[in-house]
Every structure is written in structure tokens, then in C-alpha cells.
Short mmCIF file of C-alpha atoms and ligand atoms in Angstrom, two decimals:
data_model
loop_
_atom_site.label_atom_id
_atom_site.label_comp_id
_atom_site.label_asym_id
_atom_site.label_seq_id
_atom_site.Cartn_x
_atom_site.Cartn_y
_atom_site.Cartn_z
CA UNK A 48 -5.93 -37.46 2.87
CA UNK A 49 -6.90 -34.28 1.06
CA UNK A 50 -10.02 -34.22 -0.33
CA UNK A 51 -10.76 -31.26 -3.09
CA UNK A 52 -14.49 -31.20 -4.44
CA UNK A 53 -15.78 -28.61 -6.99
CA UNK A 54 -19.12 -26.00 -6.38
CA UNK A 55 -20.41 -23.55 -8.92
CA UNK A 56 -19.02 -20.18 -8.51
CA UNK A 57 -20.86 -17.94 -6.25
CA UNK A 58 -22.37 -15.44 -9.06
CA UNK A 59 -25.68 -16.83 -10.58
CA UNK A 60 -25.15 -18.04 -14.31
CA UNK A 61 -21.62 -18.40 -14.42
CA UNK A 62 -20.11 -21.59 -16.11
CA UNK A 63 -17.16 -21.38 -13.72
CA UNK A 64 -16.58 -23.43 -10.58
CA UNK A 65 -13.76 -22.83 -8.05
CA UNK A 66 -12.31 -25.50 -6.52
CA UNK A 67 -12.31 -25.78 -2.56
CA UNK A 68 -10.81 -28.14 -0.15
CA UNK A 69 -12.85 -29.74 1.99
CA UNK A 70 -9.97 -31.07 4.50
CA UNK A 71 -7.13 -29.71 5.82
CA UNK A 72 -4.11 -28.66 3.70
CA UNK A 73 -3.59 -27.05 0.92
CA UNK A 74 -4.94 -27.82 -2.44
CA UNK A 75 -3.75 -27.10 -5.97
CA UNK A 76 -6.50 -26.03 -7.82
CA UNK A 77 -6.41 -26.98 -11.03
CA UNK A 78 -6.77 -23.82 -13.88
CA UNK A 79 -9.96 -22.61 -13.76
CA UNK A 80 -9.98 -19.44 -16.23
CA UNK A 81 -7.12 -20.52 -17.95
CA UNK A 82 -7.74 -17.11 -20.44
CA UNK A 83 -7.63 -14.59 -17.55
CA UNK A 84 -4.73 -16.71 -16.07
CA UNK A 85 -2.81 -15.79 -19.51
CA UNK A 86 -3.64 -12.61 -20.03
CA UNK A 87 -2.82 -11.43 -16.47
CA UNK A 88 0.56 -12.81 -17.08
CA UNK A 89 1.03 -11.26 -20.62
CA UNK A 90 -0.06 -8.06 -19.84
CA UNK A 91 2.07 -7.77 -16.76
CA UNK A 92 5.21 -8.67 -18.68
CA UNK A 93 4.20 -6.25 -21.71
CA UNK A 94 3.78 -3.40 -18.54
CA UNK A 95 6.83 -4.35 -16.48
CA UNK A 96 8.62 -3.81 -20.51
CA UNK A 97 7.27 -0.15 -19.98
CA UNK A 98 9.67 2.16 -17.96
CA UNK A 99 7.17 4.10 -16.17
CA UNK A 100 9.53 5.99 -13.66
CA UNK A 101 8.68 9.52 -12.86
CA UNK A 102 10.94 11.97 -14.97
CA UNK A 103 12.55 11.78 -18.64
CA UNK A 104 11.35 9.17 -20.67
CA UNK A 105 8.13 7.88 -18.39
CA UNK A 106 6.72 5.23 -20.27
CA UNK A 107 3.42 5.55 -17.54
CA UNK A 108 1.10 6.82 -20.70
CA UNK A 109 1.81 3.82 -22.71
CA UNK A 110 1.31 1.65 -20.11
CA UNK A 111 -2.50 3.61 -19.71
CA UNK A 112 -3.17 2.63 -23.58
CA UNK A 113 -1.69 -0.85 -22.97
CA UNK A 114 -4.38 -1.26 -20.04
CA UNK A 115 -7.07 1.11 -21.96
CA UNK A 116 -6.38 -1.37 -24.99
CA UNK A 117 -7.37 -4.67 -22.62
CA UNK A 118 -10.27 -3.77 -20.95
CA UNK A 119 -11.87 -2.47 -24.86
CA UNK A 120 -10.88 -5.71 -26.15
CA UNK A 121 -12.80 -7.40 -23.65
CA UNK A 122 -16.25 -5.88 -23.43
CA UNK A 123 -15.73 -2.07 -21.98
CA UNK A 124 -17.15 0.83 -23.96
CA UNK A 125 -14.41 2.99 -25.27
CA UNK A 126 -16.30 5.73 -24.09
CA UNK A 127 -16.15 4.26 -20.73
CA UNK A 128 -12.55 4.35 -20.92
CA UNK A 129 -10.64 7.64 -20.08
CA UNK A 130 -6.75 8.40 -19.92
CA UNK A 131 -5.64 11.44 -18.65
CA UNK A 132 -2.57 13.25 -19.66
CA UNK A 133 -0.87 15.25 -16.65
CA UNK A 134 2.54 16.53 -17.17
CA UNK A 135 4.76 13.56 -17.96
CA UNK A 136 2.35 11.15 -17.03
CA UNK A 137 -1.37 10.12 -16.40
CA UNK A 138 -4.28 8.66 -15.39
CA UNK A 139 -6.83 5.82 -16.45
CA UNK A 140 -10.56 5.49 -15.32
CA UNK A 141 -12.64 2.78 -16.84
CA UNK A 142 -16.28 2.22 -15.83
CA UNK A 143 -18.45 -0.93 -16.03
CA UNK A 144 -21.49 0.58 -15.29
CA UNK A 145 -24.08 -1.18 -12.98
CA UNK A 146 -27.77 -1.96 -13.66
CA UNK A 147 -28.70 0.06 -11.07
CA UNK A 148 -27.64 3.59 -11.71
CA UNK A 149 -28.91 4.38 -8.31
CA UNK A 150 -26.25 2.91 -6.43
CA UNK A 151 -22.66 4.16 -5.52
CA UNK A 152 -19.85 2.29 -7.59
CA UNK A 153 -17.13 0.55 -5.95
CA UNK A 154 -13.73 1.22 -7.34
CA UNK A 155 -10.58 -1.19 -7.75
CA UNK A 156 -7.74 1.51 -7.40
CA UNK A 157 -4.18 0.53 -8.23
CA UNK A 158 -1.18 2.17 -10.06
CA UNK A 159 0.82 1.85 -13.36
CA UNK A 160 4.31 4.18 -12.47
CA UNK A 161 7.05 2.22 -10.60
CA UNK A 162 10.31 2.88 -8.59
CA UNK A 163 13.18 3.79 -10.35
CA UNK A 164 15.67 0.59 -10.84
CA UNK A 165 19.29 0.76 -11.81
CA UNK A 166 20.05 -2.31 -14.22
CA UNK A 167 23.37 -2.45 -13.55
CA UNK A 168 22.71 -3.04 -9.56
CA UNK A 169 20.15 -5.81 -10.53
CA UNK A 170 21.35 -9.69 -11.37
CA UNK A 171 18.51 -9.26 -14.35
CA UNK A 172 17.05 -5.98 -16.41
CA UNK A 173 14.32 -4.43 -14.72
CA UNK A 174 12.69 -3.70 -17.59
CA UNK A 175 12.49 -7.02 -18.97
CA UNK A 176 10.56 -9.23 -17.60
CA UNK A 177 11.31 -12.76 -17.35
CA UNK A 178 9.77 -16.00 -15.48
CA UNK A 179 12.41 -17.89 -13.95
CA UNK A 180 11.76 -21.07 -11.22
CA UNK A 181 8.09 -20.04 -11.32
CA UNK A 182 8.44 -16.16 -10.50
CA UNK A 183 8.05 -13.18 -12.28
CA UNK A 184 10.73 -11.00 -12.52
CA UNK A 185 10.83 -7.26 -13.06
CA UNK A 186 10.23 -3.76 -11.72
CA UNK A 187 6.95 -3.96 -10.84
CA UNK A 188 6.36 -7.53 -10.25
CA UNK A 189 5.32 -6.94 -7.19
CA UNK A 190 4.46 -3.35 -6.36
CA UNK A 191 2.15 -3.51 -8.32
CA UNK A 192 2.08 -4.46 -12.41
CA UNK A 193 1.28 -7.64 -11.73
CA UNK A 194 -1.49 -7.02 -9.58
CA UNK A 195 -3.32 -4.67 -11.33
CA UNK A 196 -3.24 -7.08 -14.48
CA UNK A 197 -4.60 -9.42 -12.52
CA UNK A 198 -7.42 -7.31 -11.51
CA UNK A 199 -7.83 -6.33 -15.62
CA UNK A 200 -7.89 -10.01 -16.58
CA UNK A 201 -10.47 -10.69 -14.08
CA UNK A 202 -12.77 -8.04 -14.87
CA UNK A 203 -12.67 -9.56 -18.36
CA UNK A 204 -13.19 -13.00 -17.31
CA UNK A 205 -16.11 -11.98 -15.97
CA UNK A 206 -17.68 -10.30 -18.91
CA UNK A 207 -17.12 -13.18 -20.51
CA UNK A 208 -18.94 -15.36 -18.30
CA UNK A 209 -22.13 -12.85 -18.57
CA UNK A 210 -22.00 -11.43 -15.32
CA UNK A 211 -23.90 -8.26 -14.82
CA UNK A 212 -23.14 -6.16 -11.77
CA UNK A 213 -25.53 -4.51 -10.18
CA UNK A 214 -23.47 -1.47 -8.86
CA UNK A 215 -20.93 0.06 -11.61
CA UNK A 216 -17.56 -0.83 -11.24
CA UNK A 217 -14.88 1.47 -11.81
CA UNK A 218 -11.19 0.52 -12.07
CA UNK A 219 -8.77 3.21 -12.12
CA UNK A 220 -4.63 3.55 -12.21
CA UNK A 221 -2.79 6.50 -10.79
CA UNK A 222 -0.02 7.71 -13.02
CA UNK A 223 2.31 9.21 -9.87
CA UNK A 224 1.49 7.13 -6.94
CA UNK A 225 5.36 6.49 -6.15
CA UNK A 226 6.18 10.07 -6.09
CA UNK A 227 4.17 13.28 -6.47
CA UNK A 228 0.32 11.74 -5.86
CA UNK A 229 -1.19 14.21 -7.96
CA UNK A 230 -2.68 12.11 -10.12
CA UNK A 231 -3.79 10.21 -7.16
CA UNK A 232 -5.73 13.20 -5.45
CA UNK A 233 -7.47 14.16 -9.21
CA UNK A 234 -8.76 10.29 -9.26
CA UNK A 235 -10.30 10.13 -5.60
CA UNK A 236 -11.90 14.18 -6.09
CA UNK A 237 -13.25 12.72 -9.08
CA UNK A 238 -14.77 9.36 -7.77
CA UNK A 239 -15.33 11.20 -4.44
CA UNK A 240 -19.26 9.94 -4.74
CA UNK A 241 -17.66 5.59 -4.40
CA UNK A 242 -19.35 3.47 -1.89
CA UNK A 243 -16.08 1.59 -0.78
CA UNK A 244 -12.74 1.51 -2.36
CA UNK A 245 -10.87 -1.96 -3.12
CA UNK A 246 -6.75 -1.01 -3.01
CA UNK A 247 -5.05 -3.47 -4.59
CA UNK A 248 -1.77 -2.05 -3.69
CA UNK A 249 -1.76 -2.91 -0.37
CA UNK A 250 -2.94 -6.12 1.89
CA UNK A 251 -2.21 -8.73 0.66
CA UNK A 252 -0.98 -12.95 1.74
CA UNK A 253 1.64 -14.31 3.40
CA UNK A 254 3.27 -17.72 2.36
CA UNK A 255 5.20 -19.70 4.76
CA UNK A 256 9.03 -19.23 4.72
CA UNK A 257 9.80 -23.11 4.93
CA UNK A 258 6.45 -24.73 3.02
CA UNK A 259 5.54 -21.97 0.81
CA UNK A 260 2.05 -22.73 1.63
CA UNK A 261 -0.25 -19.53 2.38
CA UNK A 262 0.06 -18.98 6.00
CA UNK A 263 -2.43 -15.71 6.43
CA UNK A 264 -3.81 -12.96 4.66
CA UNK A 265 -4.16 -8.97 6.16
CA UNK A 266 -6.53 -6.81 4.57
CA UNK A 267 -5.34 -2.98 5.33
CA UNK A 268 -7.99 -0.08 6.77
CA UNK A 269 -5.60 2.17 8.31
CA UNK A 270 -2.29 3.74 7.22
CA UNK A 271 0.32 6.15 9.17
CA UNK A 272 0.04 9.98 7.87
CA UNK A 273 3.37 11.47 6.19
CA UNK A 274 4.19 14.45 7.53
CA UNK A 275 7.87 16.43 6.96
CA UNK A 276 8.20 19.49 9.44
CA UNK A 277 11.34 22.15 8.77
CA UNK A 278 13.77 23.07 11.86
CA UNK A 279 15.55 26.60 11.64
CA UNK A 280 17.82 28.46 13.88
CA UNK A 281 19.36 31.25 12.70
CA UNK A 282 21.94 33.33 14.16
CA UNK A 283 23.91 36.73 13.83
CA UNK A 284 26.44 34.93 13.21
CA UNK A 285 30.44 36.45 12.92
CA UNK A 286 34.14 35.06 13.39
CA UNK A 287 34.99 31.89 14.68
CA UNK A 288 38.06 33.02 16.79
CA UNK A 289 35.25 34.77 18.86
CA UNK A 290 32.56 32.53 19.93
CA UNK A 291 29.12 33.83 21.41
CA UNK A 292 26.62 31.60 24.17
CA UNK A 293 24.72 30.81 21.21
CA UNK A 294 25.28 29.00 18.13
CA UNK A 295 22.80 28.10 15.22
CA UNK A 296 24.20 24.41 15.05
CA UNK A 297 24.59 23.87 18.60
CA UNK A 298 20.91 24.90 19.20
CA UNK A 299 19.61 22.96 17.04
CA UNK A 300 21.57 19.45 17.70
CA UNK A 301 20.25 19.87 21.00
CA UNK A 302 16.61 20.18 19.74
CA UNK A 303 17.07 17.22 17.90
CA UNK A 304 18.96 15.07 20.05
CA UNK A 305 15.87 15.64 22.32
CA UNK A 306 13.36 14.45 19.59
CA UNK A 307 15.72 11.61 19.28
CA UNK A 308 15.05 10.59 23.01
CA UNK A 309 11.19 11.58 22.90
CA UNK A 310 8.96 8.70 22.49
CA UNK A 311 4.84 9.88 21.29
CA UNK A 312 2.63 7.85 23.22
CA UNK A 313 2.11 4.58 22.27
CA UNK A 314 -1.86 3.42 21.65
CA UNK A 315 -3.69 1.09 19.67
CA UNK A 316 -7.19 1.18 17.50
CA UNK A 317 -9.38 -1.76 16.17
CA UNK A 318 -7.45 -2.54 13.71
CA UNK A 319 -4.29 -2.82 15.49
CA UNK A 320 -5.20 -4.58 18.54
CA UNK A 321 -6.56 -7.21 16.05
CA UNK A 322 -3.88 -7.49 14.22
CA UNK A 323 -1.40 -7.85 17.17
CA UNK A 324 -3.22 -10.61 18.70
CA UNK A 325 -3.55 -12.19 15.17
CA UNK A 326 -0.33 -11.78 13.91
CA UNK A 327 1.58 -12.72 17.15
CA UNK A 328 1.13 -16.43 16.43
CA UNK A 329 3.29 -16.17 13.11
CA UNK A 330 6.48 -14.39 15.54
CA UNK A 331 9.01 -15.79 17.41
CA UNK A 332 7.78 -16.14 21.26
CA UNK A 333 9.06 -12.68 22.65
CA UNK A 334 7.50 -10.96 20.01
CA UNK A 335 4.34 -12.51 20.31
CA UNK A 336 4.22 -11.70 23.73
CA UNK A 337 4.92 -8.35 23.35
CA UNK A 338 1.78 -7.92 20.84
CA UNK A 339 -0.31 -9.75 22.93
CA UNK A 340 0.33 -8.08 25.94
CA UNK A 341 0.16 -4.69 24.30
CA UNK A 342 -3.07 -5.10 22.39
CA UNK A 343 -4.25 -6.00 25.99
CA UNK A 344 -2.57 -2.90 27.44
CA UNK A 345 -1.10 -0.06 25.43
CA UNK A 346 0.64 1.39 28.46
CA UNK A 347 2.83 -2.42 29.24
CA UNK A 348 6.06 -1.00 29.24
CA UNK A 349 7.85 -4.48 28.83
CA UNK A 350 5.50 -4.72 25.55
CA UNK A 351 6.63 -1.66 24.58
CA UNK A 352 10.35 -2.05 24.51
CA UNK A 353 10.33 -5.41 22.83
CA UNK A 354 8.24 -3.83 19.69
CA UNK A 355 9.90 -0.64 20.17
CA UNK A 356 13.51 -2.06 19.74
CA UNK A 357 12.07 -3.82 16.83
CA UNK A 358 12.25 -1.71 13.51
CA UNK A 359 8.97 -3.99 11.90
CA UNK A 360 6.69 -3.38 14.94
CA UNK A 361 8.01 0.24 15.95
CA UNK A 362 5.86 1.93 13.49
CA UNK A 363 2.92 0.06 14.45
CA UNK A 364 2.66 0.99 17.94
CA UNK A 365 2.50 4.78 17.76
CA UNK A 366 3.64 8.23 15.62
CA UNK A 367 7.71 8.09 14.57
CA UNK A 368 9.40 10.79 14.12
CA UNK A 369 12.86 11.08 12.91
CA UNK A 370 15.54 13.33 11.87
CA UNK A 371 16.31 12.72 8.23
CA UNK A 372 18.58 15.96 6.86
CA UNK A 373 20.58 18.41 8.03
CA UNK A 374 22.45 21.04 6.69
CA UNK A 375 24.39 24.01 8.34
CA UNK A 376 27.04 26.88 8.64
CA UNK A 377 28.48 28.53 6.13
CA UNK A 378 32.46 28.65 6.24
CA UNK A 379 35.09 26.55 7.96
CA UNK A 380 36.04 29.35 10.36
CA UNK A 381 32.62 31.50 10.89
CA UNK A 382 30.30 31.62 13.12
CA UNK A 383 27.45 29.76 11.61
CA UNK A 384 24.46 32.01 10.74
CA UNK A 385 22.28 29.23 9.80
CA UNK A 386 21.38 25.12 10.83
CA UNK A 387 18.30 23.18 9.09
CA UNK A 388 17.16 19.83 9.61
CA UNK A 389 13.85 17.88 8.37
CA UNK A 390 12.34 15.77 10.78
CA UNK A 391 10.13 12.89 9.03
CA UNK A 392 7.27 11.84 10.94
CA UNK A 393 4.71 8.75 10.33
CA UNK A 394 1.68 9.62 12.04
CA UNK A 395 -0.69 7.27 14.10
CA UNK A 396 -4.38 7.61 12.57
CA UNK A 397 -6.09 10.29 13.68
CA UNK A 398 -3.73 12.79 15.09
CA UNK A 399 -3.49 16.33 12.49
CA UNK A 400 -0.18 17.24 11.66
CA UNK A 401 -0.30 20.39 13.67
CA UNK A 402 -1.03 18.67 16.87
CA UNK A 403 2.34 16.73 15.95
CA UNK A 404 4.30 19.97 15.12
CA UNK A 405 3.12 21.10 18.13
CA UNK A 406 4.52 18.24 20.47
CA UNK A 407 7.68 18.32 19.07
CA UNK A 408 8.40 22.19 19.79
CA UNK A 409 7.09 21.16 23.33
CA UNK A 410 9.84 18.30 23.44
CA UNK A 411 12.46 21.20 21.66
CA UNK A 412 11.89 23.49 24.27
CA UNK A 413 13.92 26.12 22.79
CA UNK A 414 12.43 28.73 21.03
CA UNK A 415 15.11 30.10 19.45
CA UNK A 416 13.87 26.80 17.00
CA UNK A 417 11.46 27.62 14.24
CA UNK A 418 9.49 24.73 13.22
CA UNK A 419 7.64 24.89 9.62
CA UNK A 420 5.46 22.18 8.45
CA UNK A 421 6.68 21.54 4.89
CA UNK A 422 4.47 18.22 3.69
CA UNK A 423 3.90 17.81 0.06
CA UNK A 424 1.77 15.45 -1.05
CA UNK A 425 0.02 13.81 1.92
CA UNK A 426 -3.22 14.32 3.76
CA UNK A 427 -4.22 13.20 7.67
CA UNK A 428 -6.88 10.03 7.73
CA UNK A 429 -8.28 8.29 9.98
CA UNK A 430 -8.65 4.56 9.72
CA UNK A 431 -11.39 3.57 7.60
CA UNK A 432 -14.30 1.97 9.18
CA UNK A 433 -14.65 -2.42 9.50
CA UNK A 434 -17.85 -2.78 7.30
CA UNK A 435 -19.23 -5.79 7.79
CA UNK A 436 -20.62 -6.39 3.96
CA UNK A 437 -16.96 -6.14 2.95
CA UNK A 438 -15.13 -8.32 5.69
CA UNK A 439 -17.65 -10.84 4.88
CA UNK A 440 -17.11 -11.11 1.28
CA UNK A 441 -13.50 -10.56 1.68
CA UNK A 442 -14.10 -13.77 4.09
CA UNK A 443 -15.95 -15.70 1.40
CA UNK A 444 -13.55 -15.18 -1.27
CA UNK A 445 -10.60 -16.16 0.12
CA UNK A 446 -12.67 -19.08 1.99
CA UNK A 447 -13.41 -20.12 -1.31
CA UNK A 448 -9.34 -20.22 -2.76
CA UNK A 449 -7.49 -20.95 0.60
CA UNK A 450 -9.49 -22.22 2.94
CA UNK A 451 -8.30 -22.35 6.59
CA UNK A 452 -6.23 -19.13 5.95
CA UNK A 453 -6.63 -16.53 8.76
CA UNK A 454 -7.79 -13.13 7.69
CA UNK A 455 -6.91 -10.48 9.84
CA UNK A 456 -6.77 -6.39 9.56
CA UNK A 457 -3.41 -4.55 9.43
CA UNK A 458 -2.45 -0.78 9.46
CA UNK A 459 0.02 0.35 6.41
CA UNK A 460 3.35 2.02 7.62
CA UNK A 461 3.41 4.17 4.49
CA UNK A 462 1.32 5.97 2.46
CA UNK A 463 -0.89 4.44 -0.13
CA UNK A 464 -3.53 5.69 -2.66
CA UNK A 465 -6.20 4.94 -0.14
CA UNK A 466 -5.41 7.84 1.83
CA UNK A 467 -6.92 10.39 -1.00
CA UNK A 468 -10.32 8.50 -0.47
CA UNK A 469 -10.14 8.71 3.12
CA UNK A 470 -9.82 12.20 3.18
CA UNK A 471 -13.04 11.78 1.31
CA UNK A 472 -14.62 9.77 3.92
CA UNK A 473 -14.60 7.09 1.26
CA UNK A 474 -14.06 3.60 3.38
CA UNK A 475 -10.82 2.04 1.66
CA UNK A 476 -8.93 -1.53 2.03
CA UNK A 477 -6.31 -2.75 1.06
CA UNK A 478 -7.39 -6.20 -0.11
CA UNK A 479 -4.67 -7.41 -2.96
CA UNK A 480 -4.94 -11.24 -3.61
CA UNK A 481 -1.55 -11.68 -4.26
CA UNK A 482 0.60 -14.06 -1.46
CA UNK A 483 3.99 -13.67 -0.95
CA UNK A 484 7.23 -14.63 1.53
CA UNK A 485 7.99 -11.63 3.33
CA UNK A 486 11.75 -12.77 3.15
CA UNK A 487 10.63 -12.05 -0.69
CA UNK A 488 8.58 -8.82 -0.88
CA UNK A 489 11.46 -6.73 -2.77
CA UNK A 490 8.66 -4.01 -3.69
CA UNK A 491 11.36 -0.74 -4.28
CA UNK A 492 14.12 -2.94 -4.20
CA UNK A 493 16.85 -5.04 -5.81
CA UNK A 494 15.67 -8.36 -8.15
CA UNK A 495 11.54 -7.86 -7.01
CA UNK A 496 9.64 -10.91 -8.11
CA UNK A 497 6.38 -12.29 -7.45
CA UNK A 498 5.28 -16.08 -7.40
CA UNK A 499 3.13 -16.91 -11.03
CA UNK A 500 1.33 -19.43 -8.68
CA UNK A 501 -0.39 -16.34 -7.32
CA UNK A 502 -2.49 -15.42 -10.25
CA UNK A 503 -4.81 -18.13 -10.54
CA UNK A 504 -6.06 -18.10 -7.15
CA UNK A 505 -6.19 -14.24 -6.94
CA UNK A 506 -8.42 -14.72 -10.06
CA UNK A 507 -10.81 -16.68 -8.59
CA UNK A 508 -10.60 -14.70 -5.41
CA UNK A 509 -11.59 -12.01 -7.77
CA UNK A 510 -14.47 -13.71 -9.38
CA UNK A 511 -16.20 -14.74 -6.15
CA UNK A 512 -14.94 -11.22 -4.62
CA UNK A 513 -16.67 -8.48 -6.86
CA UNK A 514 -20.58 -10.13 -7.35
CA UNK A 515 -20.77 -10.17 -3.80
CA UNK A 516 -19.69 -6.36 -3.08
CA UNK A 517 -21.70 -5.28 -6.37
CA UNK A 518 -24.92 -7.10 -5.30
ZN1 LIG B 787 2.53 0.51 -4.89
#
């Protein structure tokens, strides 16, 4: 039988309690902050209502003063409360500042633009939200309106219960994270000075795909480095009745047909080798096996095929690089003068780009090949360090909203926000509340929705989360 018994809240003074199970199973907790629960809800719906896609018509500033709006309403200073304009979007910082000045804030980072979505390729408008069968629906519901009201709501909840922090807290929105990341790098030069950065774009639950019930939860340290490099051959050229030994397109299919069979060496780091071992219970048995064999030994070959062959584990085991454009020639019968392709690479932690450039015009081998590194927008980071004050509160949170869940690190395949802090040798995690069926994460897709059962629990998670990292 399940058993559910109530103890105060983990923050001294606070009237709230969080409900935890003292068996095994799962246990509905009944509303606790049944204000925050609403208002995370409302405000996601009124932001998912706000178009804020990069280009014409970004609705990304309104979404700022619908968000600037909250958090005055519910205890910040105004003048602790800063938008940004930057070209067609921008920016929000909002400070809660600590009663010790002397101590480095934390900051909740998260973002307001979204994907674009096409409302005539979606079953509902993306731009109006609706709950249906208990999910939210909408453009954002998942990646990542939802969770950043969640965050808001919480931070309010716990003005309202009188809780003081000790360290300021900062919670800030990018205004371009989906595309450009400018806004992005302005926030993390700005808050450069942080002690540890909470992403709550990335991490995150997992619910079971038969019972629903959560099933584990990753917490992210690491993510792959973005990195676009530019292959030219050029060539003299002439008529096509009078072919030459060389030939711009030739030379450079057979540069990239050698990329194609050139795998980078596959390794692991802390983070990794945890998570394999971790996650291999939740995979069918070859998988598994795989991970666990190749956390044990990067260089298992068998390992290595099984998660190679396998495009959700290839990306985990070492640096990708694909071709992803092409273009060439010039005329149906000339000689082609020119041939360009852009090979996309995701980069294991801690390699530069330029050692990756450089291993690729070793695999080439043809110098007749120009290679150009042409990245916009993305730095090289290495994974964040485990700190042991915020595993251990991440541990008591979640402890204290689904206990018996597994919490385990994970690296990110793409790039997130965290990645401008970590060039700043600011530790950052990826530690959203928010649980999910993977055979339901439509973040950037078609009909995304997240479960509403989510926001209550990611409340309390929040409320038991942020006293102990502001101590
Ligand atoms: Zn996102």
C-alpha cells in the first residue's frame, strides 16, 4: 500500500509542506501552491499566444513585458527588472538580490523566442494555446514557454512565503536562443561574475512510455560544440567536350566521400560514462550492452557499432561530422570552375574547432581542397564541472517530489544557452523539472505539447531547489 506523509518544506519559515512518499510508487501529491500552479499555466498560455519567431513580426519583446509584468507584480523591484531591445528582439534580466551582497548570484537562464511553426501543417494553431486530455498545446509548450513560467511562478511563490535568499538570484530570458545567440552571448558577458548557472532549457524527466509514471531524470553538464567548416575547389575550368585530369566537382566528392567513411575517435568523459551505465537499464538489451560495455571501454569495437548504427547514441560517443550542402559548376556543358560543400560538425567537449578542421583536411588528403571554418554563433566548451553542492540539492529536490527516481548526468547533442557561460568558466546544468515521454518531446516540431501534471511537482522541485543553492 502507498503510504504519502507530509514534512515542512525544506526553507526555514515557510508555511508550505511538500508531500513525499514514504513507500514505493508513485504518489499524487495533492496541490500544494495552488497560486504558482495557476499562474505558471496562465502565463505560459498568454506567452505561447505571442509569436516570438525570429524575423517580421517577432512578438519576443512582448513576451519580455509579459514576464517583466509578473515578476513586478509579485515582489521584484522594477528597477531590478531590465529588458533589452536588440534588433527585432530582446533580452530580460531580473534580480532578487541576496542578503549577502558578498556572494556570487546564481542565475536561472531560459528563453522566450521559439521555432517557427506553420499552422497549416499542425492539427491545432501554434499560436493558440489550448489544454486538451491534460496537455498543453502550443509552440513552445515544451521548448521552453512553459518552463520558464514555471520558473517565474515559483520565484513568486516564494516571495510570498517570505523567503529571503541569501545569494541574489537572477533570472534571465534570451531573446534569440533558437537562431542567432546574440542575445545569449550579451546575457552570459554580462552575468559573467555567477557562481553556477541553472538552464532550464535543457535536462529534464523522463516518464514511462506504458505507465506514464516518471521513470528518471538527467541533469545536463556537457554539450557537443557546433562547428560549420567551408570546402572549396576551384578550377580553370573550360569546355566540356574537352575534359582535363582534374575537375572541381570530382575533387571534391572524393574529399567528401572520404569524410563520409572517416569515423573521429570515439571516447567518453564523466559525464558520459555515467550516463551510459545509467541510462542502459531504460534500452532494449543490445543497446544496453553496448553502453555498458563502452563506458567500460571506449575502444570495444562491438560497443561501438551498435551505438554507432544508432542515430540517438551516435552523437554521444564522439565528434560527427557531416556533409550538409553542396553546390557546384556553372553550365550544363562547361567545365566546372567551382564545387562547395559545408560540412556540419558536433564536437565532443573539449576538442577546438581548429584541431577538427585540421583532421578532416588530414582525412581529405587532397590539397587542391580549401577548408574555411565558417561558424557563426557558437563557441568550444568543455563540460562543466560535477559540483557536489549542486548534485546534492538537485538530489534533494527531486527526492523530495519523486522519490525513487534515478538522477543521472547527460551530455546535450546541440547547443544550448549554457555554452555562453561555459566559455566563461561559469559551471552550467541543465536541470529543467519538467518530465516528459520521449515518444512525446515534439520541441521544433509538429503538435509540441507538454503534460499540465508537470507543473506542480516542478514547483515544488523549485521551492526546495533554490534555498538550498542560495544558502
Ligand atoms: Zn530551447
Amino acid at each position: 500500500m502507498k503510504v504519502c506523509v507530509q514534512i515542512r518544506s525544506l526553507f526555514a519559515g515557510a508555511a508550505a509542506m511538500v508531500t513525499v512518499l514514504a513507500a514505493t510508487g508513485v504518489c499524487a501529491a495533492p496541490a500544494q501552491h495552488p497560486l504558482a500552479d495557476e499562474q505558471a499555466l496562465d502565463l505560459a498560455k498568454k506567452a505561447i499566444a505571442l509569436r516570438s519567431v525570429a524575423g517580421p513580426g517577432n512578438q519576443t519583446p512582448k513576451v519580455a513585458e509579459l514576464y517583466s509584468a509578473a515578476l513586478v507584480k509579485g515582489g521584484f523591484a522594477p528597477s531590478d527588472v531590465t529588458i533589452t531591445p536588440d534588433g527585432d528582439t530582446a533580452y530580460l534580466i531580473a534580480r532578487w538580490p541576496g542578503l549577502d551582497p558578498a556572494l556570487k548570484p546564481i542565475v536561472i537562464s531560459g528563453h522566450m523566442d521559439v521555432v517557427e511553426a506553420k499552422p497549416s501543417d499542425w492539427k491545432r494553431d501554434p499560436f493558440k494555446p489550448v489544454v486538451e486530455n491534460g496537455y498543453l498545446f502550443g509552440r513552445g509548450a515544451t521548448d521552453m514557454k512553459l518552463d520558464g513560467t514555471i520558473a517565474i511562478a515559483s520565484l513568486i511563490e516564494l516571495k510570498r512565503e517570505g523567503f529571503k535568499p541569501r545569494r541574489t538570484i537572477i533570472i534571465e530570458f534570451s531573446g534569440d536562443e533558437e537562431t542567432a545567440m546574440k542575445t545569449s552571448a550579451a546575457i552570459a558577458d554580462k552575468l559573467s561574475n555567477a557562481d553556477l548557472v541553472l538552464n532550464i532549457d535543457g535536462g529534464g524527466g523522463v516518464l514511462n512510455e506504458q505507465t506514464g509514471a516518471p521513470e528518471y531524470f538527467t541533469w545536463q553538464g556537457a554539450e557537443k560544440t557546433y562547428a560549420d567548416f567551408q570546402l572549396t575547389v576551384t578550377n580553370p575550368g573550360g569546355h566540356s567536350s574537352e575534359p582535363r585530369s582534374t575537375n572541381a566537382i570530382d575533387e571534391l566528392a572524393t574529399a567528401l566521400l572520404r569524410i563520409h567513411d572517416y569515423q573521429f575517435k570515439p571516447e567518453t568523459n564523466d559525464l558520459t560514462r555515467t550516463y551510459f551505465n545509467e541510462a542502459a537499464k531504460y534500452e532494449d538489451p543490445a543497446t544496453g550492452a553496448a553502453m555498458k560495455a563502452f563506458a567500460a571501454n571506449p575502444a570495444d569495437a562491438k560497443a561501438i557499432a551498435t551505438l554507432t548504427a544508432n542515430p540517438a547514441t551516435i552523437g554521444k560517443i564522439g565528434t560527427t561530422c557531416v556533409v550538409t550542402m553542396i553546390s557546384g559548376g556553372h553550365a550544363l556543358n562547361a567545365l566546372p570552375q567551382k564545387a562547395e560543400a559545408n560540412i556540419n560538425c558536433r564536437i565532443f567537449p573539449g576538442h577546438p574547432r581548429s584541431a577538427i578542421m585540421a583532421e578532416l583536411q588530414t582525412v581529405a588528403n587532397d590539397p587542391a581542397v580549401q577548408f574555411k571554418d565558417v561558424t557563426e554563433g557558437s563557441v568550444a566548451t568543455a563540460a562543466s564541472p560535477v559540483r557536489p553542492d549542486f548534485t546534492a540539492a538537485v538530489k534533494t529536490a527531486m527526492a523530495g517530489v519523486y522519490p525513487n527516481v534515478p538522477i543521472f548526468p547527460s551530455m546535450a547533442s546541440g547547443a544550448s544557452d549554457s555554452m555562453w557561460f561555459r566559455y566563461h568558466d561559469v559551471p552550467s546544468y541543465g536541470a529543467s523539472p519538467v518530465f516528459i515521454k520521449e515518444s512525446e518531446d515534439f520541441s521544433h516540431g509538429l503538435d509540441e505539447r507538454t503534460p499540465i501534471s508537470t507543473i506542480a511537482p516542478a514547483i515544488d522541485y523549485y521551492l526546495a531547489l533554490l534555498p538550498l543553492l542560495t544558502k
